[in-house]
Coordinates of C-alpha atoms in Angstrom, one line a residue:
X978 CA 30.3 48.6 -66.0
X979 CA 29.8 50.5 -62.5
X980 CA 28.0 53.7 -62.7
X981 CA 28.5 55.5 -59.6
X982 CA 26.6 59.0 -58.6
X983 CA 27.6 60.7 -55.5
X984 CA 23.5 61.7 -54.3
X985 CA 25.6 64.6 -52.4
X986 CA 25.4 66.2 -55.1
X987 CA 22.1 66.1 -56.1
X988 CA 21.2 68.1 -53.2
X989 CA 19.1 71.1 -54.7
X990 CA 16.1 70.7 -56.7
X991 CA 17.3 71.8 -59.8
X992 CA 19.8 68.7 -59.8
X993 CA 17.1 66.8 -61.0
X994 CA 18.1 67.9 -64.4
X995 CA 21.4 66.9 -63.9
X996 CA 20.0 63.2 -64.5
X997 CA 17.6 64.2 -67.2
X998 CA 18.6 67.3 -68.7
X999 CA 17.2 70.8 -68.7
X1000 CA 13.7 71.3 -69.0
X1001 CA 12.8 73.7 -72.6
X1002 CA 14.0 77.5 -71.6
X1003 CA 16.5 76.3 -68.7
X1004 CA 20.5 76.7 -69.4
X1005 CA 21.8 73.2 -70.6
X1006 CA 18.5 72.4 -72.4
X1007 CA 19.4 69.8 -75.6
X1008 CA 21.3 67.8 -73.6
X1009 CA 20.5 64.8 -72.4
X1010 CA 21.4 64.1 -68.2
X1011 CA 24.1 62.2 -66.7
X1012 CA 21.9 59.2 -65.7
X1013 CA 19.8 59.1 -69.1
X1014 CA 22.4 59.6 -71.2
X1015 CA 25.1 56.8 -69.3
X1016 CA 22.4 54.0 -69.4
X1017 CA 21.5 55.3 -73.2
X1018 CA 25.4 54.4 -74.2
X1019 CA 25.8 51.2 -71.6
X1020 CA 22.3 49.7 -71.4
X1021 CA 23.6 46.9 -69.4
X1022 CA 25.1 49.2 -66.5
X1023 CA 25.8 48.6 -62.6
X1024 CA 24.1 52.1 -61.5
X1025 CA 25.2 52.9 -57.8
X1026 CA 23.7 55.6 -55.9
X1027 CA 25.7 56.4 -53.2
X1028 CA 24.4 58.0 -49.9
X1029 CA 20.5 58.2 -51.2
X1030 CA 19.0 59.7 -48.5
X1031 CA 21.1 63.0 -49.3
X1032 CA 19.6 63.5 -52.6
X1033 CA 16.3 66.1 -52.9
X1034 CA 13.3 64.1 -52.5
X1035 CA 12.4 65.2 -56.4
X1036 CA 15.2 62.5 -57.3
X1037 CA 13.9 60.1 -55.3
X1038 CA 10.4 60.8 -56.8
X1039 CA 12.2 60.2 -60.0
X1040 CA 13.6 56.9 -58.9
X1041 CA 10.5 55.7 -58.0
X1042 CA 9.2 55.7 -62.0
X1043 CA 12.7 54.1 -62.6
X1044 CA 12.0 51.5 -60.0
X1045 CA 8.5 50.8 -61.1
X1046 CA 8.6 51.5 -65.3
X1047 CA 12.2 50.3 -66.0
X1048 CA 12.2 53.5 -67.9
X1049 CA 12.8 57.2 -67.6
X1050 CA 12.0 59.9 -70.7
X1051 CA 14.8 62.7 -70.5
X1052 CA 14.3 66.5 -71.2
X1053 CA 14.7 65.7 -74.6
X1054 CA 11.5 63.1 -74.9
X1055 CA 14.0 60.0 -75.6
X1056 CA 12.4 56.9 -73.3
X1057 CA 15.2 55.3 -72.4
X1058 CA 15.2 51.7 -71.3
X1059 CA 16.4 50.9 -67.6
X1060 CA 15.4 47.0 -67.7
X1061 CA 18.4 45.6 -68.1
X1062 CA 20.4 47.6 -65.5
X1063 CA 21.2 46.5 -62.0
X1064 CA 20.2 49.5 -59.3
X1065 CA 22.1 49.7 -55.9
X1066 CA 21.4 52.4 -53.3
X1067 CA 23.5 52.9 -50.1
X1068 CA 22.5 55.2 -47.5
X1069 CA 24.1 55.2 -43.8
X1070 CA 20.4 55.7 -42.7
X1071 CA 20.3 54.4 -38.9
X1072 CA 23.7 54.2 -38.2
X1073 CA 24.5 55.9 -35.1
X1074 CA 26.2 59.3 -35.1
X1075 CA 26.7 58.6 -31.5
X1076 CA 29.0 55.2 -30.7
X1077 CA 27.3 55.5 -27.5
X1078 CA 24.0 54.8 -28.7
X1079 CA 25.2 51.1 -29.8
X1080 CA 27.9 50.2 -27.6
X1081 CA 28.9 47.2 -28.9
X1082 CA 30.7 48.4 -32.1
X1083 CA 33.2 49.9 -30.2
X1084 CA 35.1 47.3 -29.2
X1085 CA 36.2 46.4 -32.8
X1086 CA 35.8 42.3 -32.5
X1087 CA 32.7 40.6 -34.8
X1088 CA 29.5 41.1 -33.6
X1089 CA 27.1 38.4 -31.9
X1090 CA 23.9 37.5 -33.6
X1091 CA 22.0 39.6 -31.0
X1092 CA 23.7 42.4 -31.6
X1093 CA 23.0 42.6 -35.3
X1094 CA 19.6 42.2 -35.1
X1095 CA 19.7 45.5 -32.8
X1096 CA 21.8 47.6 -35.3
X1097 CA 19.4 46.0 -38.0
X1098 CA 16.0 47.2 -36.7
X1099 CA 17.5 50.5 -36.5
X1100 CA 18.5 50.5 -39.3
X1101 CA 15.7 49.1 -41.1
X1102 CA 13.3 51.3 -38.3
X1103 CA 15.1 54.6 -39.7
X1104 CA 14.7 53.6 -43.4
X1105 CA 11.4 53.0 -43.1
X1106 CA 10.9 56.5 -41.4
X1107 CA 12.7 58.3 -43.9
X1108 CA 11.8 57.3 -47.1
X1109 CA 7.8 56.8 -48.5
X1110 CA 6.3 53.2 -48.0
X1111 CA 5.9 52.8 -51.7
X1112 CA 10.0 53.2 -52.9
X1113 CA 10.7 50.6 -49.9
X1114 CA 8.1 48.1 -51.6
X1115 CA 10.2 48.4 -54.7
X1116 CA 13.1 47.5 -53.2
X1117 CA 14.8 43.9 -54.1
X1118 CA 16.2 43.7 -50.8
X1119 CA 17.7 45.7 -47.8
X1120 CA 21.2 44.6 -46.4
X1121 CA 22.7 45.9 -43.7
X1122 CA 26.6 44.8 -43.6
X1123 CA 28.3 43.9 -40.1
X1124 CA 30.7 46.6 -39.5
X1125 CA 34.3 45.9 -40.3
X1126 CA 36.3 44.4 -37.2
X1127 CA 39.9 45.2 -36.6
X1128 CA 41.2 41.7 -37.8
X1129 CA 39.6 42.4 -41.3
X1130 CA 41.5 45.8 -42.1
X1131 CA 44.9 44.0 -42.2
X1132 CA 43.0 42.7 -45.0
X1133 CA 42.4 46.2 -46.7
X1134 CA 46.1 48.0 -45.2
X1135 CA 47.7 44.5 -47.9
X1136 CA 45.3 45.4 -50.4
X1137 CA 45.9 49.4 -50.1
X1138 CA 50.2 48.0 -50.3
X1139 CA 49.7 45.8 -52.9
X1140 CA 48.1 48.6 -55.0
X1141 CA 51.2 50.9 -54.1
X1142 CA 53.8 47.6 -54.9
X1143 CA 51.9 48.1 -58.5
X1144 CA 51.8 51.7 -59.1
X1145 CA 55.7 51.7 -58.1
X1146 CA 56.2 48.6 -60.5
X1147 CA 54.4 50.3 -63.6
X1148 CA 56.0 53.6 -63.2
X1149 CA 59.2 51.8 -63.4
X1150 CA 60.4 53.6 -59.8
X1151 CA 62.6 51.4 -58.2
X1152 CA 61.7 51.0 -54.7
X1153 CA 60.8 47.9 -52.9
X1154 CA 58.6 47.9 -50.1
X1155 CA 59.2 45.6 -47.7
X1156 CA 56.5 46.8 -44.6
X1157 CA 57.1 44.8 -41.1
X1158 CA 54.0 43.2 -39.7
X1159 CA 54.6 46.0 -36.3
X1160 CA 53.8 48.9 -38.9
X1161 CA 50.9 47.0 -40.5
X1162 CA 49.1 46.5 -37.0
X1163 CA 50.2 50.2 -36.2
X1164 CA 48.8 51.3 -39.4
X1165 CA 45.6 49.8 -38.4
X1166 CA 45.1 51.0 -34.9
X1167 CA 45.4 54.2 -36.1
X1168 CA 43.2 53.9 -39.2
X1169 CA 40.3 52.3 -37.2
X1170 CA 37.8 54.1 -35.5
X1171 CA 34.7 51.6 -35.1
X1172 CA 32.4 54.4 -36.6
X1173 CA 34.0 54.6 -39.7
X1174 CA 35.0 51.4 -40.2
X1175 CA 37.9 52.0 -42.4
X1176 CA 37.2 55.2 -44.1

């Protein structure tokens, strides 16, 4: 089962103990935190932290133990066992808040093999410069995914429909959708920005 923690809002120092739990004499103290208590239940979880680099650096201190024990104690003193999860991290980390500053995603068509290995170093170049040489080392692997082309959103506008076709379907509403292949182009010219992809 996926596991998924928005780092946004782990922000503030004190979110820490959102994971764990409140340290003895804080508000909230005797329970155990989101993350300790989740992986407590579901010892086999998919645990995603999304958008890592916004999280204090406490947190990513903390991930660091996780990362190298397999194990993290909450407030409560329960060691609980991380050894048979799966740990994912995204980050947008090096991608360019500028579409200037890499050219070559504007266009929207797949990117040559050159061109990857630009957006790639700076991506890698940027983790590297944000986050402490020994949470890298315990890192499986970094991937940096191609950004999405226009041809592959007609993929995700049918997937997006087909979710609707369903939702109609179980509610028992009585509609059929029958979307032209004009307005499924249109809808994806005006859902693409090369930036975004297809946020």
């Amino acid at each position: 089962e996926l596991i998924r923690f928005d780092m946004s809002e782990y922000m503030e120092k004190h979110s820490l103990s959102k994971l764990i739990g409140a340290p003895p004499g804080y508000v909230g103290y005797g329970k155990s935190g989101l993350l300790t208590e989740a992986v407590a239940k579901k010892p086999f979880a998919v645990l995603l932290f999304d958008e890592i680099e916004k999280a204090h650096k406490d947190i990513n201190n903390l991930m660091l133990q996780l990362l190298d024990d397999g194990k993290l104690t909450d407030s409560l003193g329960n060691c609980i066992d991380f050894s048979n999860t799966l740990i994912f991290f995204t980050s947008n980390l090096g991608f360019p808040a500028n579409i200037s500053d890499l050219k070559f995603l504007k266009s929207g068509k797949n990117i040559s093999k050159t061109e990857y290995k630009i957006l790639l170093n700076k991506v890698e170049s940027a983790i590297k410069n944000y986050f402490k040489p020994e949470f890298i080392n315990r890192l499986d692997d970094i991937i940096v995914f191609k950004p999405l082309n226009i041809n592959f959103l007609k993929y995700i506008i049918n997937k997006f429909l087909k979710n609707i076709y369903i939702k109609l379907y179980n509610n028992k509403i009585p509609i059929l959708l029958d979307i032209d292949i004009n307005i499924k182009i249109l809808l994806v010219k005006l859902a693409y920005h090369p930036l975004y992809g297809a946020r």
